[in-house]
Coordinates of C-alpha atoms in Angstrom, one line a residue:
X1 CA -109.5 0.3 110.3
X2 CA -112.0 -0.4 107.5
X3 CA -112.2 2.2 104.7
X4 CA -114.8 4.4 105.0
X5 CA -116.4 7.7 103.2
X6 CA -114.2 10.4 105.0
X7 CA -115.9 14.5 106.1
X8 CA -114.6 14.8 102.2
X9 CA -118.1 13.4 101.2
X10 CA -119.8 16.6 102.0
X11 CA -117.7 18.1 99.2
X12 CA -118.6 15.1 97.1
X13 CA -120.0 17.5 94.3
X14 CA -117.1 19.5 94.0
X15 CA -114.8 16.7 93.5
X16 CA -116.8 15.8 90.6
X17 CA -116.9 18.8 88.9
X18 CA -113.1 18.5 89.3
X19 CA -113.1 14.5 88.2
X20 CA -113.7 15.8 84.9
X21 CA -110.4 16.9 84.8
X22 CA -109.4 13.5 84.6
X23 CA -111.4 11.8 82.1
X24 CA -108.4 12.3 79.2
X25 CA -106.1 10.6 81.9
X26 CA -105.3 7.0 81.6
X27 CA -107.6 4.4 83.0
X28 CA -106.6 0.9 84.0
X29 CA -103.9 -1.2 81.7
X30 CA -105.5 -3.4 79.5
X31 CA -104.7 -7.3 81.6
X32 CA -102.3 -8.9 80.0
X33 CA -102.7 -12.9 80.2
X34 CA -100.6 -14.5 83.0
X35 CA -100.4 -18.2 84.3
X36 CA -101.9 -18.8 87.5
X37 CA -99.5 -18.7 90.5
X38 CA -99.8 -20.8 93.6
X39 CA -98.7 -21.2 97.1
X40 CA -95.9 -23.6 97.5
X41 CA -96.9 -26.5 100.3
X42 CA -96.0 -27.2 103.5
X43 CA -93.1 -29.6 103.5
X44 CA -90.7 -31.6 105.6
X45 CA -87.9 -29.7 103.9
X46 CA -88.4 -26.6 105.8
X47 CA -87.9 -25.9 109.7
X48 CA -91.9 -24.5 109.8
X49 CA -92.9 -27.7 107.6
X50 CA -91.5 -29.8 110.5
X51 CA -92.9 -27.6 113.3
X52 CA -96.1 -27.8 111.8
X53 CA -96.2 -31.9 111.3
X54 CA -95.0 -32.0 114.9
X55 CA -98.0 -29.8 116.0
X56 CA -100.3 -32.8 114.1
X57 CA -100.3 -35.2 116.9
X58 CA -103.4 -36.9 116.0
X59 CA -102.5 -37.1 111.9
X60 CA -105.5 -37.1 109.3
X61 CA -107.9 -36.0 112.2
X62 CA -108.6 -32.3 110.2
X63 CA -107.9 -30.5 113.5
X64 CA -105.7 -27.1 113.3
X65 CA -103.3 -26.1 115.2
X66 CA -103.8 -22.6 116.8
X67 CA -102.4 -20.5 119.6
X68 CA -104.2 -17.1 120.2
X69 CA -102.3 -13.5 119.4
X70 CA -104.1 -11.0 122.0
X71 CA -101.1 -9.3 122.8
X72 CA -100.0 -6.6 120.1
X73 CA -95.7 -7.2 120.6
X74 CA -96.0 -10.5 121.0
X75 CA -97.8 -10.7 117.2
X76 CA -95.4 -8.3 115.8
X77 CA -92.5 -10.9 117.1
X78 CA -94.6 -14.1 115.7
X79 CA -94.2 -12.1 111.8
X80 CA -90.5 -11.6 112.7
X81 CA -89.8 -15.0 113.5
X82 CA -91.7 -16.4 110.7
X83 CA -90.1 -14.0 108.0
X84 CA -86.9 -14.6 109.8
X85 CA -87.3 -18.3 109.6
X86 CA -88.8 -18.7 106.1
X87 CA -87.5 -21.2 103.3
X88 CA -89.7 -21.5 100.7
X89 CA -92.3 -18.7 100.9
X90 CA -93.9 -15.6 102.2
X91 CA -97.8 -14.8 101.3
X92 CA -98.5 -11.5 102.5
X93 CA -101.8 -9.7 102.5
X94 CA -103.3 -6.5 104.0
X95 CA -105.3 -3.7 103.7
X96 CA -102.9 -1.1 105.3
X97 CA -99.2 -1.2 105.4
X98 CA -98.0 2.1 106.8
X99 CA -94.9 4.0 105.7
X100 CA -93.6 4.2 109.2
X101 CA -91.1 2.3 111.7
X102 CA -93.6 -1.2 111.4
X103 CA -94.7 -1.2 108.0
X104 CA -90.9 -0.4 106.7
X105 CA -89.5 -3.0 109.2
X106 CA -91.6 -5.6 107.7
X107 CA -90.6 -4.3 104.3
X108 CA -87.3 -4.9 104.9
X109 CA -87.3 -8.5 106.6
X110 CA -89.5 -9.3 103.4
X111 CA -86.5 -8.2 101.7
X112 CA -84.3 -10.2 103.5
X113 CA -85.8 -13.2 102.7
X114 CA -85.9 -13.1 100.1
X115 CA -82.2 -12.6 99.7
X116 CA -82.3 -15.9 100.8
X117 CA -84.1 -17.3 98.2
X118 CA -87.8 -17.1 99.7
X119 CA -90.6 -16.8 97.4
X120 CA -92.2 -13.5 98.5
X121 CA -95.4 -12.2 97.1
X122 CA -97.0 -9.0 98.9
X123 CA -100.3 -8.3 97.8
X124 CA -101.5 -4.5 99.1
X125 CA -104.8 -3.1 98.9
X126 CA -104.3 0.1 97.3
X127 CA -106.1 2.8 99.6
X128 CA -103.9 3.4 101.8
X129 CA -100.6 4.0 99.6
X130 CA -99.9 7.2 98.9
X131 CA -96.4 8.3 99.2
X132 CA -95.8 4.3 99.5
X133 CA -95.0 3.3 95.7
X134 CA -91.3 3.9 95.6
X135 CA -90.7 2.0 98.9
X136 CA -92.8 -0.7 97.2
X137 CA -90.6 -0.4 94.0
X138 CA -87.4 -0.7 95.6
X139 CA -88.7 -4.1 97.0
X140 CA -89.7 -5.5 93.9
X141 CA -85.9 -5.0 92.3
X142 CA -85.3 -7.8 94.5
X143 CA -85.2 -11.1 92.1
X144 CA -87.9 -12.9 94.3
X145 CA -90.6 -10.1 95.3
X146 CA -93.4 -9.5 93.7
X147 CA -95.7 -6.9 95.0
X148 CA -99.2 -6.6 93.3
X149 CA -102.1 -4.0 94.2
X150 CA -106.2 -4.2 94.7
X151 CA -108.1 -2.4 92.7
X152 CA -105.1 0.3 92.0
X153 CA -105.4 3.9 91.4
X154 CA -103.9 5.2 88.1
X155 CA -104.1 8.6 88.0
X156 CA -102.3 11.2 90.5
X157 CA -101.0 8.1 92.7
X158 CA -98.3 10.3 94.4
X159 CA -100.9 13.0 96.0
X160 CA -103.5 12.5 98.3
X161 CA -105.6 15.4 96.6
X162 CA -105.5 13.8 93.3
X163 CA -105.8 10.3 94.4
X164 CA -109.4 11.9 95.8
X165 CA -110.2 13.3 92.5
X166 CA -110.1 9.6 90.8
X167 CA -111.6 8.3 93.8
X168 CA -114.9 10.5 93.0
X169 CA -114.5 10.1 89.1
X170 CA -114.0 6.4 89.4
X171 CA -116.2 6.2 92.6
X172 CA -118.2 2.4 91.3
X173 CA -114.9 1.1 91.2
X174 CA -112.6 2.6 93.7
X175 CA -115.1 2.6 96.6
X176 CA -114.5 -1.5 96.6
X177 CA -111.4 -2.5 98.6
X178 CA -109.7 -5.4 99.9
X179 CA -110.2 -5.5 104.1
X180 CA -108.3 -9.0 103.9
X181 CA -105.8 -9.6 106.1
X182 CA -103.1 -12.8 106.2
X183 CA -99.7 -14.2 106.7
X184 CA -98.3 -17.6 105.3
X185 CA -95.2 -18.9 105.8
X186 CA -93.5 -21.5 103.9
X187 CA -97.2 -22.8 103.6
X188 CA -96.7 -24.1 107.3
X189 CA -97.6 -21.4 109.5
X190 CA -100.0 -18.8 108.9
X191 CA -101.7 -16.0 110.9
X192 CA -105.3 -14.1 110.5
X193 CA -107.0 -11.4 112.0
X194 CA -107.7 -8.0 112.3
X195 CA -104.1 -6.4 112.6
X196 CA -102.8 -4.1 109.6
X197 CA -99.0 -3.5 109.4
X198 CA -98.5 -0.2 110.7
X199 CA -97.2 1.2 113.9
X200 CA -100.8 1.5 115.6
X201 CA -101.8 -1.8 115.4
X202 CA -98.9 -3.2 117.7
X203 CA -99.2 -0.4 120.1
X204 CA -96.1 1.8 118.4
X205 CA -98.0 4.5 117.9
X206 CA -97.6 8.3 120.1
X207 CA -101.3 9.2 119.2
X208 CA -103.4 6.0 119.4
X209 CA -103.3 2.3 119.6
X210 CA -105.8 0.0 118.5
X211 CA -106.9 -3.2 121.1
X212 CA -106.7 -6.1 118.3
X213 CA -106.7 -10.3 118.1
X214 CA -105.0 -12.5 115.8
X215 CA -104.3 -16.3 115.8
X216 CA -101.5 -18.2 115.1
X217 CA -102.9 -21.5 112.9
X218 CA -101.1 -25.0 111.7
X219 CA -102.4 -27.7 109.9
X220 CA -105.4 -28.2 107.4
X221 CA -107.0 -24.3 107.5
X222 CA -103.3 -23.2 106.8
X223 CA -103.7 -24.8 103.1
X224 CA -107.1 -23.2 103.2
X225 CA -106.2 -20.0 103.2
X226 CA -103.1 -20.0 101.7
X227 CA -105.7 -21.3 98.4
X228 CA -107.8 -18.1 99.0
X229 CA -104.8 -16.1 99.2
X230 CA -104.0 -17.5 95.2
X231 CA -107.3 -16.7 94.6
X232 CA -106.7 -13.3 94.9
X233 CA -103.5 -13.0 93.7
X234 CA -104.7 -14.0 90.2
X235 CA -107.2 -12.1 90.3
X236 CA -108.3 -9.6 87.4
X237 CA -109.2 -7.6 89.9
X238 CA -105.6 -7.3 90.6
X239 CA -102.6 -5.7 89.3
X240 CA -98.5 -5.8 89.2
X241 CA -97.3 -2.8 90.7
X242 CA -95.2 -2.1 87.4
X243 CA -98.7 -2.1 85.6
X244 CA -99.8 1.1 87.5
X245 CA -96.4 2.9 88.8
X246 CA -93.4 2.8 87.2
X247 CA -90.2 4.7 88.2
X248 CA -87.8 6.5 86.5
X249 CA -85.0 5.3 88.9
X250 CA -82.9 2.8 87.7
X251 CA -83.0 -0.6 90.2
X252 CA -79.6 0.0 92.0
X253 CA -81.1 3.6 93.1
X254 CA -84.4 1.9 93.7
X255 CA -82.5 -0.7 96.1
X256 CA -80.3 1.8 97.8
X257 CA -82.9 4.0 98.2
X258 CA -84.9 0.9 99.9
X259 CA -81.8 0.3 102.1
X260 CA -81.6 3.4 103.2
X261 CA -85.6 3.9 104.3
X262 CA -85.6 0.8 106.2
X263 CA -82.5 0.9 108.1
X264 CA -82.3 1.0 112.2
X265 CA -82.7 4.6 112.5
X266 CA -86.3 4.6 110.4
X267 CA -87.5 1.2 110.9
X268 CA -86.4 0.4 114.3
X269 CA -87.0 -3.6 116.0
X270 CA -89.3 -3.9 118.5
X271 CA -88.6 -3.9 122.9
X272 CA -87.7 -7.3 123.8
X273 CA -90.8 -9.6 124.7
X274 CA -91.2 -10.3 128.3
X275 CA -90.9 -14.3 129.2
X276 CA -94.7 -15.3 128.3
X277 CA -97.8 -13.5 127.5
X278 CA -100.8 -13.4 129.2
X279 CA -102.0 -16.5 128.6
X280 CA -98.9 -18.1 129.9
X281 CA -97.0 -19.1 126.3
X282 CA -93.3 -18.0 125.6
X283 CA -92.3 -15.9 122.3
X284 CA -93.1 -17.8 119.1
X285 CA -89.2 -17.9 118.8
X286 CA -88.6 -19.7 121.9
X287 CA -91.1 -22.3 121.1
X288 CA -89.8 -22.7 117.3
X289 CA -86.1 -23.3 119.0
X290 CA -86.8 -25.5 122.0
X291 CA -89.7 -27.6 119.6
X292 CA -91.8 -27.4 123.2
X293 CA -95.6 -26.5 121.5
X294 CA -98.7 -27.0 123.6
X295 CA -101.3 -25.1 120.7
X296 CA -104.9 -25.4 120.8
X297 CA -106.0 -28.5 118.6
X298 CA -109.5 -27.6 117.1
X299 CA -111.8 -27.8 113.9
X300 CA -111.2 -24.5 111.7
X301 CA -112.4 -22.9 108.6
X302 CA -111.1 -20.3 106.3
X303 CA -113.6 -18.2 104.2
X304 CA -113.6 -15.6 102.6
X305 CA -115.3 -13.0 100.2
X306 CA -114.7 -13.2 96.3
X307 CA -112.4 -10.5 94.9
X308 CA -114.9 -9.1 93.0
X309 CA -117.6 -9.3 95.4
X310 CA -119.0 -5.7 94.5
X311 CA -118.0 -5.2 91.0
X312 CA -120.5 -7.8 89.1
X313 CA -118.7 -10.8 90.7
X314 CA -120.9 -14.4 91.0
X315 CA -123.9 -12.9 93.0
X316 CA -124.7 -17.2 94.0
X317 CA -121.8 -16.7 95.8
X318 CA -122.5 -16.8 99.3
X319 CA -120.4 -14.0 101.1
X320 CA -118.8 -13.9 104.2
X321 CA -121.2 -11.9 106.5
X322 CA -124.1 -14.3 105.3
X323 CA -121.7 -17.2 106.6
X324 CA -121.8 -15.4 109.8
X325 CA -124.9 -14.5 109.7
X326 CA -126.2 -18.1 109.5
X327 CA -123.5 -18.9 112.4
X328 CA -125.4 -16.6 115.0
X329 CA -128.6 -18.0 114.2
X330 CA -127.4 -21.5 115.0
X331 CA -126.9 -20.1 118.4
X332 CA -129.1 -21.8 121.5
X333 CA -127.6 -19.4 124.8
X334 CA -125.4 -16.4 123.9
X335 CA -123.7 -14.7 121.6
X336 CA -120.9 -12.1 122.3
X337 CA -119.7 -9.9 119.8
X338 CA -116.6 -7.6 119.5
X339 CA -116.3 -5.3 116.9
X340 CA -115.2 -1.2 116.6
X341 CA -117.4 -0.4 113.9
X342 CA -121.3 -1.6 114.9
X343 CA -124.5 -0.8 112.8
X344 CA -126.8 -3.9 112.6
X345 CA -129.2 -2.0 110.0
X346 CA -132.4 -3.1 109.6
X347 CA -131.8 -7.1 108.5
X348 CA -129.7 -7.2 111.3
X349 CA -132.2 -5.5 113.7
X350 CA -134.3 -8.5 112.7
X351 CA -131.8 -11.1 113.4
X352 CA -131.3 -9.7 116.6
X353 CA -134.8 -9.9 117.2
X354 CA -135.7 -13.7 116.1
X355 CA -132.3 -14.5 118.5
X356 CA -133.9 -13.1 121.6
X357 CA -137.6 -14.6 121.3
X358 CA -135.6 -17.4 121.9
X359 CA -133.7 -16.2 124.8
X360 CA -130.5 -16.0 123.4
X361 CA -128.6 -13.8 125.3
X362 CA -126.6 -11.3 123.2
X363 CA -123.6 -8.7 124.4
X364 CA -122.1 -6.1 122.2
X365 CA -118.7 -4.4 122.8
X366 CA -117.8 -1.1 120.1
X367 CA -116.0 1.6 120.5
X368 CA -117.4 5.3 122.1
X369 CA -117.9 8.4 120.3
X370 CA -114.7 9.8 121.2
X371 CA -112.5 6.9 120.3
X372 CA -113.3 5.4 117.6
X373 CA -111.7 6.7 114.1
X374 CA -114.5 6.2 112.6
X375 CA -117.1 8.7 114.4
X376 CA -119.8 8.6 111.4
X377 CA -120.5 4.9 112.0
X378 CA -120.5 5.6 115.5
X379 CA -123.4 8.1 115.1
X380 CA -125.2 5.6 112.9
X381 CA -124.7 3.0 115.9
X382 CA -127.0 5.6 117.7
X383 CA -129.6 5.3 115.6
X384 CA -130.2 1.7 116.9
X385 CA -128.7 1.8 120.4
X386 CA -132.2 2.1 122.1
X387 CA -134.2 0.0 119.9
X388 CA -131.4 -3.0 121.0
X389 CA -131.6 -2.3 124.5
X390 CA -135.0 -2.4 124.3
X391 CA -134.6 -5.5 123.0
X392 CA -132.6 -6.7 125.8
X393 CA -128.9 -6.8 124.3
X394 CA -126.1 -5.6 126.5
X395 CA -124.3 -3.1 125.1
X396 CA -120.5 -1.7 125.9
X397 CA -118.4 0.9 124.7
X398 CA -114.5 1.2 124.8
X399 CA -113.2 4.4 126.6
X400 CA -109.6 5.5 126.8
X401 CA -110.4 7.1 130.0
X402 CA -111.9 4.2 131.6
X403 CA -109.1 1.8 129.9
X404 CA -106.3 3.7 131.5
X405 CA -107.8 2.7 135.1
X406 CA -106.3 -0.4 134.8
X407 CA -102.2 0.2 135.4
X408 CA -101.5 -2.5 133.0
X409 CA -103.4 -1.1 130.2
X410 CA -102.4 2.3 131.1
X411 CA -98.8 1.3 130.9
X412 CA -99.3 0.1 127.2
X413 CA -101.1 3.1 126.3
X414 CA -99.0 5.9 128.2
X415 CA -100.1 9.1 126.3
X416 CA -101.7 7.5 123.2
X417 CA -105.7 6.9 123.0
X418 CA -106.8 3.3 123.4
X419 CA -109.3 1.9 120.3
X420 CA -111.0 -1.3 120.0
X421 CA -110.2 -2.8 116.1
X422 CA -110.6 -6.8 117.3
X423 CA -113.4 -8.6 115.5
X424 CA -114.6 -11.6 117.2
X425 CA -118.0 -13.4 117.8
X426 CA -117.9 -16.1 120.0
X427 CA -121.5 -18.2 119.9
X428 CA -122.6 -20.6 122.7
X429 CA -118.9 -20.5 124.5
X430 CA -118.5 -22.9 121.6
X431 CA -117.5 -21.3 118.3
X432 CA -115.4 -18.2 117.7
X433 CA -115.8 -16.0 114.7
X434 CA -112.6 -14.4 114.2
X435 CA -110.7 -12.2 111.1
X436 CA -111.1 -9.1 109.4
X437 CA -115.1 -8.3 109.4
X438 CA -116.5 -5.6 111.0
X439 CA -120.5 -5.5 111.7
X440 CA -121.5 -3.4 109.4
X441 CA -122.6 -2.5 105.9
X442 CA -119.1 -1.6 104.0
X443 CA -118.0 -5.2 105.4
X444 CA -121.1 -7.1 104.1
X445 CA -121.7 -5.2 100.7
X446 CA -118.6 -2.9 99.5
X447 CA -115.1 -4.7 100.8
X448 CA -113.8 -7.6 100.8
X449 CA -113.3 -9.8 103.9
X450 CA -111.1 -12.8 105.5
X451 CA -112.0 -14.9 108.0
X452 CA -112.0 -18.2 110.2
X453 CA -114.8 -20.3 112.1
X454 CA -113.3 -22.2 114.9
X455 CA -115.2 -24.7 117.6
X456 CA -113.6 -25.1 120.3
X457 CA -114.5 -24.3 124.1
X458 CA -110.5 -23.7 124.9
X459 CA -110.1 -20.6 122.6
X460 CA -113.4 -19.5 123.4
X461 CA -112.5 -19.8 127.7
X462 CA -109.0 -17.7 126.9
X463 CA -111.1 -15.1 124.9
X464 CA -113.1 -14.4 128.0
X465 CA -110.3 -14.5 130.3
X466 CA -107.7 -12.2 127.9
X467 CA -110.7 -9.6 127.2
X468 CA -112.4 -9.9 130.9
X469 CA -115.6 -10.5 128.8
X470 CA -117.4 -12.0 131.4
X471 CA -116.6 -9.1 134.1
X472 CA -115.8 -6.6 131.3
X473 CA -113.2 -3.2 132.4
X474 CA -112.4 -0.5 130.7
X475 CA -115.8 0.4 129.2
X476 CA -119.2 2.1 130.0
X477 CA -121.9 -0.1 129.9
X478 CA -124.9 1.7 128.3
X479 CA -128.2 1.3 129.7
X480 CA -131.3 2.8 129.4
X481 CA -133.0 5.6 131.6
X482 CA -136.3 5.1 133.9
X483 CA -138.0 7.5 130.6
X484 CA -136.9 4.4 128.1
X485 CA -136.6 7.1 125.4
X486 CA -132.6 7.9 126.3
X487 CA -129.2 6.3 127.6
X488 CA -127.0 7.1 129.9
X489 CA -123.1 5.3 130.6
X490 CA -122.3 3.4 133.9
X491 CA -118.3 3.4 134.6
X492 CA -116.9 -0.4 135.0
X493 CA -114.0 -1.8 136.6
X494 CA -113.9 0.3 139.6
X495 CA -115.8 1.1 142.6
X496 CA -116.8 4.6 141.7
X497 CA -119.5 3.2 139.4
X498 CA -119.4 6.4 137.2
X499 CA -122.6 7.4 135.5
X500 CA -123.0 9.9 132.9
X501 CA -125.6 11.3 131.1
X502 CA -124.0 12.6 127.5
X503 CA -121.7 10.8 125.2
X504 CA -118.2 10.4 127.2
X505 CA -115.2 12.1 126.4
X506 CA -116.9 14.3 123.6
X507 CA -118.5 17.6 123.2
X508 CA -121.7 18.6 122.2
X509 CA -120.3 20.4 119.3
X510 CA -119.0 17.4 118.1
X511 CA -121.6 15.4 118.3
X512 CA -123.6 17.7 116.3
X513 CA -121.4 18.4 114.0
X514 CA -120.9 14.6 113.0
X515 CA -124.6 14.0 113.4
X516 CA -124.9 16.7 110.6
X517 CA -122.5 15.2 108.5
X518 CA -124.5 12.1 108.8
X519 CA -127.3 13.0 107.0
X520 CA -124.5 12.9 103.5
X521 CA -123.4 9.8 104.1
X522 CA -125.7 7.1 103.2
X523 CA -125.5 4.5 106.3
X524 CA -124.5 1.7 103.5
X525 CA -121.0 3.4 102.8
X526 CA -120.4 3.1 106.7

């Protein structure tokens, strides 16, 4: 999920009349000077610093380890196993952690290490935690947690209404956020992507599930990371919790509390994991115990955005969609790009326009109207959908209908929606573009973003077999009509070849109503 202008922008005015309720309230603590604090190495001393130096079989060649995530409960069971496992340290970082049964079992294995004496430092982005601060504070009473928040709220943290009201009074600052996403354990093991903790993301969730990818990494772009992870950590741009919400509890409540809201009944574990996932590997666990890896060995990169990438920070600072950006145009056959939220805008229209004079053959796979979560970008996706398949561009679109035609993928779903949230561009079957980045203008201007550049043909091959990417299901395939002035939807994966003439799954009301609402929202807020 990336974080977006809600239908509350219409009322945008209103707010602000109201936001001057809160110009007597209390703006940011002054910072108070802090050393620096770092991520402890990878070292022999701990089970995942051996398990990593066993992974280098070729030492001092710079290749990574790596071993793809595609499945959601087998990437919920690789963060068990690793907080489970941990002896020195735990990095965690995230847009969204939810107050349900993932985010508060991950809470509470966090705790649990560091019970055992692991170093843990959770670093939130602070949009998404409303109702979330005394869960949070009964964490840090633990002697070796440390939480600390992006860009916090100060006023009326408790209530989304008021939160609202110092989102519109302090709208410059606020509307920046931290899209990051990474794990690091014990400096050994780390994993990246575009998963948030919560119960959707791992297909836990009654309503809908997102379809996501992670990878499991070793070796030198662990280190790399785990550096950008301290950059942000001491960043001014971010605070101690205790700086911004302080509780009247004393710690023993706080704890017991804390105990209490993560036990079984609220935070339940996960099904058991079936033998291997679909790519053929065993649980993290069973590889950790038996000491039987056969990862991926390839080149890899970690980048990522500055903190203050859209408050004034070092504009010679090259960001990570122009890293990406200069990626595609390197490419000299195809490039195939997954992401839920799509709108190329005008620079990218461009891009996409140099790419094909030279023949390089370029697919697209978002999400539909009436799945996404985020319709507004969908409806600014429109606005160039015939224009790229004029250009020749292929262009899909996720569908919970069509999803649910495959049994498998129905059996995940059950009664819950199905949603693309992966992010992935994979350039000449060579190079794979993977993290938390979406395709559109909040990613390249407004948040912050994570990500990793890896060549090699191997991850690229299981990509396209995991995500049937060369004989794509569970989408329509949008192509133009004889008129070349609209679209229509052609059904895949089955032999009814289903066409349609009108956005699937959604109703004309809807579509109108959002394309109305689009004319509020500037298209680089989406």
């Amino acid at each position: 999920m990336a974080q977006r202008l809600p239908t509350l922008l219409l009322l945008r005015c209103a707010m602000l009349m109201l936001a001057g309720l809160l110009t007597a309230c209390a703006g940011l603590p002054p910072r108070t000077p802090e050393p620096p604090v770092h991520f402890i190495a990878a070292s022999s001393q701990t089970e995942l610093g051996r398990t990593a130096q066993k992974l280098d079989t070729t030492a001092h060649d710079g290749l990574s380890g790596l071993r793809p995530l595609i499945q959601a409960n087998f990437a919920l069971d690789a963060r068990l196993e690793l907080m489970r496992r941990a002896q020195s340290s735990l990095d965690v970082q995230t847009y969204q952690l939810g107050n349900d049964k993932t985010g508060r079992l991950i809470l509470r294995e966090l705790r649990d290490a560091a019970r055992r004496g692991v170093r843990v430092r959770l670093l939130l982005d602070d949009f998404y935690t409303t109702g979330l601060d005394p869960l949070l504070q009964g964490l840090s009473v633990e002697k070796n947690v440390e939480v600390r928040l992006f860009n916090p709220f100060v006023n009326g943290r408790s209530r989304s209404t008021t939160r609202w009201i110092d989102f519109f009074a302090n709208f410059s600052r606020l509307n920046h956020r931290m899209h990051n996403k990474l794990f690091v354990a014990d400096g050994a093991i780390a994993i990246a992507g575009g998963r948030n903790l919560a119960d959707e993301y791992f297909l836990r969730s009654d309503s809908a599930n997102f379809i996501d990818f992670e990878v499991l990494m070793a070796g030198p772009v662990v280190a790399e990371s785990a550096a950008i992870f301290d950059t942000y950590w001491n960043s001014e741009v971010v605070y101690p919790l205790g700086r911004v919400s302080a509780s009247n509890e004393a710690p023993e409540q706080l704890a017991a509390d804390f105990e209490q809201a993560t036990s079984p009944r609220f935070a339940p574990p996960p099904d058991p994991l079936p033998d291997t996932d679909i790519l053929g590997d065993p649980p993290l666990g069973t590889q950790l115990t038996g000491g039987n890896f056969e990862w991926m060995r390839a080149r890899a990169e970690a980048s990522a955005d500055i903190p203050d990438k859209a408050l004034g920070g070092n504009r010679a600072t090259v960001t990570l969609a122009e890293r990406s950006h200069a990626m595609f145009a390197l490419a000299t056959t195809q490039v195939q790009i997954v992401s839920p939220y799509f709108i190329p805008g005008d620079d990218g229209m461009a891009r996409i326009r140099t790419a094909r004079e030279r023949n390089v053959q370029i697919s697209v796979v978002t999400n539909s109207l009436a799945d996404s979560d985020e319709p507004l970008v969908n409806i600014n996706y429109n606005r160039y959908r015939i224009d790229l398949l004029k250009l020749g561009v292929e262009l899909y679109e996720v569908s919970t209908e069509q999803l649910k035609r495959n049994r498998q993928i129905r059996d995940l779903l059950k009664k819950a929606r199905g949603r693309l949230h992966a992010k992935l561009a994979l350039i000449d079957r060579e190079w794979v573009l993977l993290g938390s980045m979406n395709l559109d203008p909040r990613s390249a201007r407004l948040n912050t973003e994570f990500g990793v550049s890896v060549r090699s043909h191997e991850l690229t091959q299981a990509l396209l077999y995991a995500y049937l990417l060369d004989n794509l299901e569970g989408v329509y395939r949008v192509v133009l009509k004889p008129d070349g002035k609209t679209v229509q939807w052609v059904g895949t994966g089955d032999e009814t070849n289903e066409v349609l003439d009108d956005e699937p799954d959604s109703s004309m009301l809807t579509r109108l109503q959002l394309l109305l609402f689009s004319w509020f929202v500037p298209t680089d807020q989406l």
